[in-house]
Short mmCIF file of N, CA and C in Angstrom, two decimals:
data_model
loop_
_atom_site.label_atom_id
_atom_site.label_comp_id
_atom_site.label_asym_id
_atom_site.label_seq_id
_atom_site.Cartn_x
_atom_site.Cartn_y
_atom_site.Cartn_z
N MET E 1 0.85 -1.18 0.00
CA MET E 1 0.00 0.00 0.00
C MET E 1 0.89 1.24 0.00
N PRO E 2 0.62 2.20 -0.90
CA PRO E 2 1.46 3.40 -0.96
C PRO E 2 1.29 4.23 0.30
N PRO E 3 2.30 5.03 0.64
CA PRO E 3 2.18 5.88 1.84
C PRO E 3 1.05 6.89 1.66
N GLU E 4 0.47 7.28 2.79
CA GLU E 4 -0.60 8.28 2.75
C GLU E 4 -0.04 9.60 2.23
N SER E 5 -0.74 10.16 1.25
CA SER E 5 -0.24 11.37 0.61
C SER E 5 -0.93 12.61 1.16
N GLN E 6 -0.19 13.68 1.27
CA GLN E 6 -0.75 14.97 1.63
C GLN E 6 -0.78 15.90 0.42
N ASP E 7 -0.44 15.35 -0.74
CA ASP E 7 -0.43 16.11 -1.98
C ASP E 7 -1.87 16.37 -2.43
N LEU E 8 -2.29 17.62 -2.40
CA LEU E 8 -3.68 17.97 -2.70
C LEU E 8 -4.11 17.51 -4.08
N ALA E 9 -3.27 17.72 -5.09
CA ALA E 9 -3.62 17.30 -6.45
C ALA E 9 -3.85 15.79 -6.51
N TYR E 10 -2.99 15.03 -5.86
CA TYR E 10 -3.14 13.57 -5.85
C TYR E 10 -4.44 13.18 -5.14
N LEU E 11 -4.69 13.74 -3.96
CA LEU E 11 -5.89 13.38 -3.21
C LEU E 11 -7.17 13.72 -3.98
N LEU E 12 -7.19 14.90 -4.59
CA LEU E 12 -8.37 15.28 -5.37
C LEU E 12 -8.55 14.37 -6.58
N SER E 13 -7.46 14.08 -7.27
CA SER E 13 -7.54 13.21 -8.45
C SER E 13 -8.00 11.81 -8.07
N HIS E 14 -7.45 11.29 -6.99
CA HIS E 14 -7.81 9.95 -6.53
C HIS E 14 -9.30 9.90 -6.14
N ALA E 15 -9.74 10.89 -5.39
CA ALA E 15 -11.15 10.93 -4.98
C ALA E 15 -12.06 11.09 -6.20
N GLU E 16 -11.67 11.94 -7.13
CA GLU E 16 -12.49 12.15 -8.34
C GLU E 16 -12.59 10.86 -9.14
N ARG E 17 -11.50 10.16 -9.29
CA ARG E 17 -11.51 8.90 -10.05
C ARG E 17 -12.46 7.90 -9.41
N ARG E 18 -12.38 7.74 -8.10
CA ARG E 18 -13.25 6.77 -7.41
C ARG E 18 -14.71 7.20 -7.46
N LEU E 19 -14.96 8.49 -7.31
CA LEU E 19 -16.33 8.99 -7.37
C LEU E 19 -16.94 8.77 -8.75
N VAL E 20 -16.18 9.05 -9.79
CA VAL E 20 -16.68 8.86 -11.16
C VAL E 20 -16.92 7.37 -11.43
N GLU E 21 -16.08 6.50 -10.90
CA GLU E 21 -16.31 5.06 -11.05
C GLU E 21 -17.65 4.65 -10.42
N ARG E 22 -17.93 5.17 -9.23
CA ARG E 22 -19.20 4.86 -8.56
C ARG E 22 -20.37 5.44 -9.34
N LEU E 23 -20.21 6.67 -9.82
CA LEU E 23 -21.25 7.31 -10.61
C LEU E 23 -21.51 6.52 -11.89
N ALA E 24 -20.45 6.10 -12.55
CA ALA E 24 -20.59 5.33 -13.79
C ALA E 24 -21.34 4.03 -13.54
N ALA E 25 -21.07 3.37 -12.42
CA ALA E 25 -21.76 2.11 -12.11
C ALA E 25 -23.26 2.34 -11.95
N VAL E 26 -23.63 3.42 -11.27
CA VAL E 26 -25.04 3.75 -11.07
C VAL E 26 -25.69 4.08 -12.42
N LEU E 27 -25.02 4.90 -13.21
CA LEU E 27 -25.59 5.35 -14.49
C LEU E 27 -25.67 4.23 -15.51
N THR E 28 -24.69 3.33 -15.51
CA THR E 28 -24.70 2.22 -16.46
C THR E 28 -25.95 1.38 -16.31
N GLU E 29 -26.42 1.23 -15.08
CA GLU E 29 -27.66 0.47 -14.84
C GLU E 29 -28.86 1.11 -15.52
N GLU E 30 -28.76 2.40 -15.82
CA GLU E 30 -29.84 3.12 -16.51
C GLU E 30 -29.53 3.33 -17.99
N GLY E 31 -28.40 2.77 -18.46
CA GLY E 31 -28.03 2.92 -19.86
C GLY E 31 -27.52 4.31 -20.19
N CYS E 32 -26.85 4.94 -19.25
CA CYS E 32 -26.39 6.32 -19.41
C CYS E 32 -24.91 6.40 -19.03
N SER E 33 -24.15 7.19 -19.77
CA SER E 33 -22.74 7.41 -19.42
C SER E 33 -22.62 8.64 -18.53
N VAL E 34 -21.46 8.80 -17.91
CA VAL E 34 -21.20 9.98 -17.07
C VAL E 34 -21.29 11.24 -17.92
N GLU E 35 -20.73 11.18 -19.12
CA GLU E 35 -20.76 12.36 -20.00
C GLU E 35 -22.19 12.71 -20.40
N GLN E 36 -22.99 11.69 -20.74
CA GLN E 36 -24.40 11.94 -21.06
C GLN E 36 -25.12 12.54 -19.86
N TRP E 37 -24.82 12.00 -18.68
CA TRP E 37 -25.44 12.51 -17.46
C TRP E 37 -25.15 13.99 -17.27
N ARG E 38 -23.92 14.38 -17.51
CA ARG E 38 -23.57 15.79 -17.35
C ARG E 38 -24.32 16.68 -18.33
N VAL E 39 -24.48 16.21 -19.56
CA VAL E 39 -25.24 16.98 -20.55
C VAL E 39 -26.71 17.05 -20.14
N LEU E 40 -27.27 15.92 -19.73
CA LEU E 40 -28.67 15.91 -19.28
C LEU E 40 -28.86 16.84 -18.09
N SER E 41 -27.90 16.82 -17.18
CA SER E 41 -28.01 17.63 -15.95
C SER E 41 -28.05 19.12 -16.22
N ILE E 42 -27.18 19.59 -17.10
CA ILE E 42 -27.19 21.03 -17.38
C ILE E 42 -28.41 21.43 -18.20
N ALA E 43 -28.85 20.55 -19.08
CA ALA E 43 -30.02 20.87 -19.92
C ALA E 43 -31.34 20.74 -19.16
N ALA E 44 -31.31 20.09 -17.99
CA ALA E 44 -32.54 19.83 -17.24
C ALA E 44 -33.22 21.09 -16.72
N ASP E 45 -32.50 22.21 -16.68
CA ASP E 45 -33.12 23.44 -16.17
C ASP E 45 -34.08 24.08 -17.18
N GLY E 46 -34.06 23.57 -18.43
CA GLY E 46 -35.00 24.06 -19.44
C GLY E 46 -34.66 25.39 -20.05
N GLU E 47 -33.54 25.97 -19.69
CA GLU E 47 -33.18 27.30 -20.17
C GLU E 47 -32.55 27.31 -21.55
N GLY E 48 -32.02 26.20 -22.00
CA GLY E 48 -31.29 26.17 -23.26
C GLY E 48 -29.88 26.69 -23.04
N HIS E 49 -28.89 25.90 -23.40
CA HIS E 49 -27.50 26.27 -23.15
C HIS E 49 -26.68 26.14 -24.43
N PRO E 50 -25.77 27.09 -24.65
CA PRO E 50 -24.88 26.98 -25.82
C PRO E 50 -23.87 25.85 -25.60
N MET E 51 -23.35 25.33 -26.69
CA MET E 51 -22.43 24.20 -26.62
C MET E 51 -21.18 24.54 -25.81
N THR E 52 -20.69 25.76 -25.87
CA THR E 52 -19.49 26.10 -25.11
C THR E 52 -19.73 25.96 -23.61
N GLU E 53 -20.88 26.37 -23.16
CA GLU E 53 -21.24 26.25 -21.75
C GLU E 53 -21.38 24.78 -21.35
N ILE E 54 -21.99 24.00 -22.22
CA ILE E 54 -22.16 22.57 -21.94
C ILE E 54 -20.82 21.86 -21.92
N ALA E 55 -19.93 22.21 -22.84
CA ALA E 55 -18.60 21.60 -22.88
C ALA E 55 -17.86 21.87 -21.57
N GLU E 56 -17.94 23.09 -21.07
CA GLU E 56 -17.28 23.44 -19.82
C GLU E 56 -17.87 22.64 -18.66
N TYR E 57 -19.19 22.56 -18.59
CA TYR E 57 -19.85 21.83 -17.51
C TYR E 57 -19.58 20.32 -17.60
N ALA E 58 -19.61 19.79 -18.81
CA ALA E 58 -19.41 18.35 -19.00
C ALA E 58 -17.95 17.95 -18.96
N LEU E 59 -17.05 18.92 -18.88
CA LEU E 59 -15.61 18.65 -18.82
C LEU E 59 -15.13 17.90 -20.06
N MET E 60 -15.61 18.37 -21.21
CA MET E 60 -15.28 17.71 -22.48
C MET E 60 -14.80 18.74 -23.50
N PRO E 61 -13.87 18.34 -24.37
CA PRO E 61 -13.50 19.23 -25.47
C PRO E 61 -14.68 19.35 -26.45
N ALA E 62 -14.78 20.48 -27.09
CA ALA E 62 -15.91 20.76 -27.98
C ALA E 62 -16.14 19.68 -29.05
N PRO E 63 -15.10 19.20 -29.77
CA PRO E 63 -15.36 18.18 -30.79
C PRO E 63 -15.96 16.88 -30.23
N SER E 64 -15.48 16.47 -29.06
CA SER E 64 -16.02 15.26 -28.42
C SER E 64 -17.45 15.49 -27.98
N LEU E 65 -17.73 16.67 -27.45
CA LEU E 65 -19.09 16.99 -27.03
C LEU E 65 -20.03 16.99 -28.22
N THR E 66 -19.60 17.55 -29.33
CA THR E 66 -20.45 17.59 -30.52
C THR E 66 -20.85 16.19 -30.95
N LYS E 67 -19.89 15.27 -30.95
CA LYS E 67 -20.19 13.88 -31.31
C LYS E 67 -21.17 13.26 -30.32
N LEU E 68 -20.96 13.50 -29.04
CA LEU E 68 -21.86 12.97 -28.02
C LEU E 68 -23.27 13.54 -28.20
N VAL E 69 -23.36 14.85 -28.37
CA VAL E 69 -24.67 15.48 -28.54
C VAL E 69 -25.35 15.00 -29.81
N ASP E 70 -24.60 14.80 -30.88
CA ASP E 70 -25.19 14.23 -32.10
C ASP E 70 -25.86 12.88 -31.80
N ARG E 71 -25.18 12.04 -31.02
CA ARG E 71 -25.76 10.73 -30.65
C ARG E 71 -26.98 10.91 -29.76
N MET E 72 -26.90 11.87 -28.85
CA MET E 72 -28.03 12.11 -27.95
C MET E 72 -29.23 12.68 -28.69
N VAL E 73 -28.98 13.50 -29.71
CA VAL E 73 -30.07 13.99 -30.57
C VAL E 73 -30.69 12.82 -31.33
N ALA E 74 -29.86 11.95 -31.87
CA ALA E 74 -30.35 10.78 -32.60
C ALA E 74 -31.16 9.86 -31.69
N ASP E 75 -30.81 9.81 -30.40
CA ASP E 75 -31.54 8.99 -29.42
C ASP E 75 -32.72 9.73 -28.81
N ASN E 76 -32.98 10.95 -29.30
CA ASN E 76 -34.09 11.78 -28.83
C ASN E 76 -34.01 12.09 -27.33
N LEU E 77 -32.80 12.35 -26.85
CA LEU E 77 -32.61 12.74 -25.46
C LEU E 77 -32.51 14.26 -25.31
N VAL E 78 -32.00 14.92 -26.34
CA VAL E 78 -31.86 16.38 -26.36
C VAL E 78 -32.20 16.87 -27.77
N TYR E 79 -32.41 18.16 -27.89
CA TYR E 79 -32.60 18.75 -29.21
C TYR E 79 -31.96 20.13 -29.25
N ARG E 80 -31.64 20.57 -30.45
CA ARG E 80 -31.01 21.87 -30.66
C ARG E 80 -32.03 22.84 -31.26
N ARG E 81 -31.88 24.10 -30.86
CA ARG E 81 -32.69 25.18 -31.43
C ARG E 81 -31.80 26.41 -31.58
N PRO E 82 -32.05 27.22 -32.60
CA PRO E 82 -31.28 28.47 -32.72
C PRO E 82 -31.56 29.38 -31.52
N ASP E 83 -30.54 30.09 -31.09
CA ASP E 83 -30.68 31.06 -30.02
C ASP E 83 -31.53 32.21 -30.55
N PRO E 84 -32.64 32.56 -29.90
CA PRO E 84 -33.49 33.65 -30.40
C PRO E 84 -32.78 35.00 -30.39
N ASP E 85 -31.74 35.15 -29.56
CA ASP E 85 -31.02 36.42 -29.49
C ASP E 85 -29.83 36.49 -30.44
N ASP E 86 -29.38 35.33 -30.92
CA ASP E 86 -28.22 35.28 -31.82
C ASP E 86 -28.38 34.03 -32.69
N ARG E 87 -28.92 34.19 -33.87
CA ARG E 87 -29.24 33.05 -34.74
C ARG E 87 -28.02 32.24 -35.15
N ARG E 88 -26.81 32.79 -34.93
CA ARG E 88 -25.60 32.03 -35.26
C ARG E 88 -25.31 30.97 -34.21
N ARG E 89 -25.89 31.15 -33.04
CA ARG E 89 -25.65 30.24 -31.92
C ARG E 89 -26.77 29.22 -31.80
N VAL E 90 -26.42 28.04 -31.33
CA VAL E 90 -27.40 26.97 -31.12
C VAL E 90 -27.49 26.68 -29.63
N LEU E 91 -28.71 26.50 -29.15
CA LEU E 91 -28.94 26.16 -27.75
C LEU E 91 -29.42 24.71 -27.66
N LEU E 92 -29.03 24.05 -26.60
CA LEU E 92 -29.39 22.65 -26.39
C LEU E 92 -30.45 22.56 -25.30
N TYR E 93 -31.47 21.75 -25.55
CA TYR E 93 -32.58 21.56 -24.62
C TYR E 93 -32.78 20.07 -24.38
N LEU E 94 -33.37 19.75 -23.25
CA LEU E 94 -33.72 18.38 -22.90
C LEU E 94 -35.05 18.02 -23.55
N SER E 95 -35.10 16.88 -24.22
CA SER E 95 -36.37 16.41 -24.80
C SER E 95 -37.19 15.74 -23.70
N ASP E 96 -38.43 15.39 -23.99
CA ASP E 96 -39.25 14.67 -23.02
C ASP E 96 -38.59 13.36 -22.61
N ARG E 97 -38.07 12.64 -23.60
CA ARG E 97 -37.40 11.36 -23.32
C ARG E 97 -36.15 11.58 -22.47
N GLY E 98 -35.40 12.63 -22.76
CA GLY E 98 -34.24 12.98 -21.95
C GLY E 98 -34.63 13.36 -20.54
N GLY E 99 -35.75 14.04 -20.41
CA GLY E 99 -36.26 14.41 -19.09
C GLY E 99 -36.61 13.20 -18.24
N ILE E 100 -37.18 12.20 -18.89
CA ILE E 100 -37.51 10.96 -18.18
C ILE E 100 -36.24 10.26 -17.71
N LEU E 101 -35.25 10.16 -18.61
CA LEU E 101 -33.98 9.54 -18.24
C LEU E 101 -33.30 10.34 -17.13
N HIS E 102 -33.29 11.67 -17.25
CA HIS E 102 -32.68 12.49 -16.22
C HIS E 102 -33.39 12.30 -14.88
N GLY E 103 -34.69 12.29 -14.88
CA GLY E 103 -35.44 12.11 -13.64
C GLY E 103 -35.13 10.78 -12.97
N ARG E 104 -35.08 9.74 -13.76
CA ARG E 104 -34.77 8.40 -13.24
C ARG E 104 -33.36 8.36 -12.65
N THR E 105 -32.41 8.90 -13.38
CA THR E 105 -31.02 8.83 -12.95
C THR E 105 -30.71 9.83 -11.84
N ALA E 106 -31.34 11.00 -11.85
CA ALA E 106 -31.07 12.02 -10.84
C ALA E 106 -31.36 11.48 -9.44
N HIS E 107 -32.45 10.75 -9.32
CA HIS E 107 -32.81 10.18 -8.02
C HIS E 107 -31.74 9.20 -7.54
N ARG E 108 -31.28 8.36 -8.43
CA ARG E 108 -30.26 7.36 -8.07
C ARG E 108 -28.91 8.02 -7.76
N VAL E 109 -28.53 9.00 -8.57
CA VAL E 109 -27.27 9.71 -8.34
C VAL E 109 -27.31 10.44 -7.00
N GLN E 110 -28.41 11.12 -6.73
CA GLN E 110 -28.54 11.84 -5.46
C GLN E 110 -28.48 10.88 -4.28
N ALA E 111 -29.13 9.74 -4.39
CA ALA E 111 -29.09 8.75 -3.31
C ALA E 111 -27.67 8.25 -3.07
N GLU E 112 -26.94 7.99 -4.14
CA GLU E 112 -25.55 7.52 -4.01
C GLU E 112 -24.68 8.61 -3.39
N GLN E 113 -24.85 9.85 -3.82
CA GLN E 113 -24.06 10.93 -3.25
C GLN E 113 -24.41 11.16 -1.78
N SER E 114 -25.67 11.04 -1.45
CA SER E 114 -26.09 11.19 -0.05
C SER E 114 -25.48 10.10 0.83
N ARG E 115 -25.46 8.85 0.33
CA ARG E 115 -24.83 7.76 1.07
C ARG E 115 -23.35 8.04 1.30
N LEU E 116 -22.68 8.50 0.27
CA LEU E 116 -21.26 8.79 0.37
C LEU E 116 -20.99 9.91 1.37
N LEU E 117 -21.74 11.00 1.27
CA LEU E 117 -21.53 12.12 2.18
C LEU E 117 -21.89 11.76 3.62
N ALA E 118 -22.90 10.93 3.80
CA ALA E 118 -23.25 10.46 5.14
C ALA E 118 -22.12 9.61 5.72
N ALA E 119 -21.47 8.83 4.86
CA ALA E 119 -20.36 7.97 5.32
C ALA E 119 -19.19 8.79 5.87
N ILE E 120 -19.04 10.03 5.41
CA ILE E 120 -17.96 10.88 5.93
C ILE E 120 -18.52 11.99 6.82
N ASP E 121 -19.80 11.85 7.20
CA ASP E 121 -20.47 12.79 8.09
C ASP E 121 -20.37 14.23 7.57
N ASP E 122 -20.61 14.39 6.28
CA ASP E 122 -20.55 15.72 5.66
C ASP E 122 -21.96 16.30 5.57
N HIS E 123 -22.08 17.58 5.86
CA HIS E 123 -23.37 18.27 5.81
C HIS E 123 -23.32 19.47 4.87
N GLY E 124 -22.61 19.32 3.76
CA GLY E 124 -22.52 20.38 2.76
C GLY E 124 -21.18 21.08 2.73
N GLU E 125 -20.34 20.82 3.72
CA GLU E 125 -19.05 21.50 3.78
C GLU E 125 -18.16 21.15 2.60
N LEU E 126 -18.14 19.89 2.21
CA LEU E 126 -17.26 19.45 1.13
C LEU E 126 -17.61 20.16 -0.18
N THR E 127 -18.87 20.23 -0.51
CA THR E 127 -19.30 20.90 -1.74
C THR E 127 -18.91 22.37 -1.72
N ARG E 128 -19.17 23.02 -0.60
CA ARG E 128 -18.81 24.44 -0.49
C ARG E 128 -17.30 24.63 -0.61
N THR E 129 -16.54 23.79 0.07
CA THR E 129 -15.08 23.92 0.03
C THR E 129 -14.54 23.68 -1.37
N LEU E 130 -15.02 22.64 -2.03
CA LEU E 130 -14.54 22.35 -3.39
C LEU E 130 -14.92 23.47 -4.36
N SER E 131 -16.09 24.04 -4.20
CA SER E 131 -16.50 25.16 -5.05
C SER E 131 -15.61 26.38 -4.82
N LEU E 132 -15.29 26.64 -3.57
CA LEU E 132 -14.39 27.75 -3.25
C LEU E 132 -13.00 27.50 -3.83
N LEU E 133 -12.54 26.25 -3.76
CA LEU E 133 -11.24 25.90 -4.33
C LEU E 133 -11.25 26.13 -5.84
N ALA E 134 -12.32 25.73 -6.51
CA ALA E 134 -12.42 25.94 -7.96
C ALA E 134 -12.35 27.42 -8.30
N VAL E 135 -13.03 28.25 -7.52
CA VAL E 135 -13.00 29.69 -7.75
C VAL E 135 -11.59 30.23 -7.51
N ALA E 136 -10.95 29.78 -6.44
CA ALA E 136 -9.60 30.24 -6.12
C ALA E 136 -8.61 29.87 -7.22
N LEU E 137 -8.88 28.77 -7.91
CA LEU E 137 -8.01 28.33 -9.00
C LEU E 137 -8.39 28.97 -10.34
N GLY E 138 -9.34 29.90 -10.30
CA GLY E 138 -9.70 30.62 -11.52
C GLY E 138 -10.89 30.05 -12.25
N GLY E 139 -11.59 29.10 -11.64
CA GLY E 139 -12.77 28.52 -12.28
C GLY E 139 -14.02 29.21 -11.81
N LYS E 140 -15.14 28.64 -12.22
CA LYS E 140 -16.44 29.15 -11.83
C LYS E 140 -17.06 28.18 -10.83
N PRO E 141 -17.80 28.70 -9.85
CA PRO E 141 -18.49 27.78 -8.95
C PRO E 141 -19.53 27.00 -9.75
N SER E 142 -19.59 25.71 -9.52
CA SER E 142 -20.45 24.87 -10.35
C SER E 142 -21.72 24.44 -9.65
N THR E 143 -21.94 24.88 -8.44
CA THR E 143 -23.16 24.52 -7.73
C THR E 143 -23.76 25.77 -7.12
N ARG E 144 -25.04 25.69 -6.78
CA ARG E 144 -25.67 26.82 -6.10
C ARG E 144 -24.97 27.11 -4.78
N ALA E 145 -24.66 26.04 -4.03
CA ALA E 145 -23.97 26.23 -2.75
C ALA E 145 -22.60 26.86 -2.98
N GLY E 146 -21.92 26.43 -4.02
CA GLY E 146 -20.60 26.98 -4.32
C GLY E 146 -20.67 28.43 -4.74
N ARG E 147 -21.66 28.78 -5.56
CA ARG E 147 -21.82 30.18 -5.96
C ARG E 147 -22.14 31.06 -4.76
N LYS E 148 -22.98 30.53 -3.86
CA LYS E 148 -23.34 31.28 -2.66
C LYS E 148 -22.10 31.46 -1.78
N ALA E 149 -21.32 30.40 -1.59
CA ALA E 149 -20.11 30.48 -0.77
C ALA E 149 -19.10 31.44 -1.39
N ALA E 150 -18.97 31.42 -2.72
CA ALA E 150 -18.04 32.32 -3.39
C ALA E 150 -18.45 33.77 -3.20
N ARG E 151 -19.75 34.05 -3.29
CA ARG E 151 -20.23 35.42 -3.07
C ARG E 151 -19.97 35.85 -1.64
N ALA E 152 -20.21 34.94 -0.69
CA ALA E 152 -20.03 35.26 0.73
C ALA E 152 -18.56 35.55 1.04
N SER E 153 -17.66 34.78 0.42
CA SER E 153 -16.24 34.98 0.71
C SER E 153 -15.70 36.25 0.07
N SER E 154 -16.34 36.75 -0.98
CA SER E 154 -15.84 37.96 -1.64
C SER E 154 -16.51 39.22 -1.07
N ALA E 155 -17.50 39.03 -0.21
CA ALA E 155 -18.20 40.19 0.37
C ALA E 155 -17.45 40.78 1.55
#
């Protein structure tokens, strides 16, 4: 067994890898990949999102995301519409079928995350801390709790 590391990058990478493995196992049972889940999750708000925003949220390069979204459109999980404010831009929306898949998987993902956080006796601190870390590293807060914590720390 390797020695316990205090290297933050290693600890975060290791935890992320294990978390994604658990997430993938849950999603595979529903016929969904982690990348598809991320696209469904951002589109679930019904607001319509440009591909650049989805690529950032899904942690995917634009060409890979385009291929994934093409498959998801073919599977009737999402659909594209021109942006009413800028016809050169395309917005992505969740289809009814995508909404059903998202609803089914969201419940299971939330239950798995709740089990994990309960196992470490976390009550929201981890999410807030990771969001603050992302902001400190020049990123954007990716959760409501993280955005709220970032605003509070800058006030």
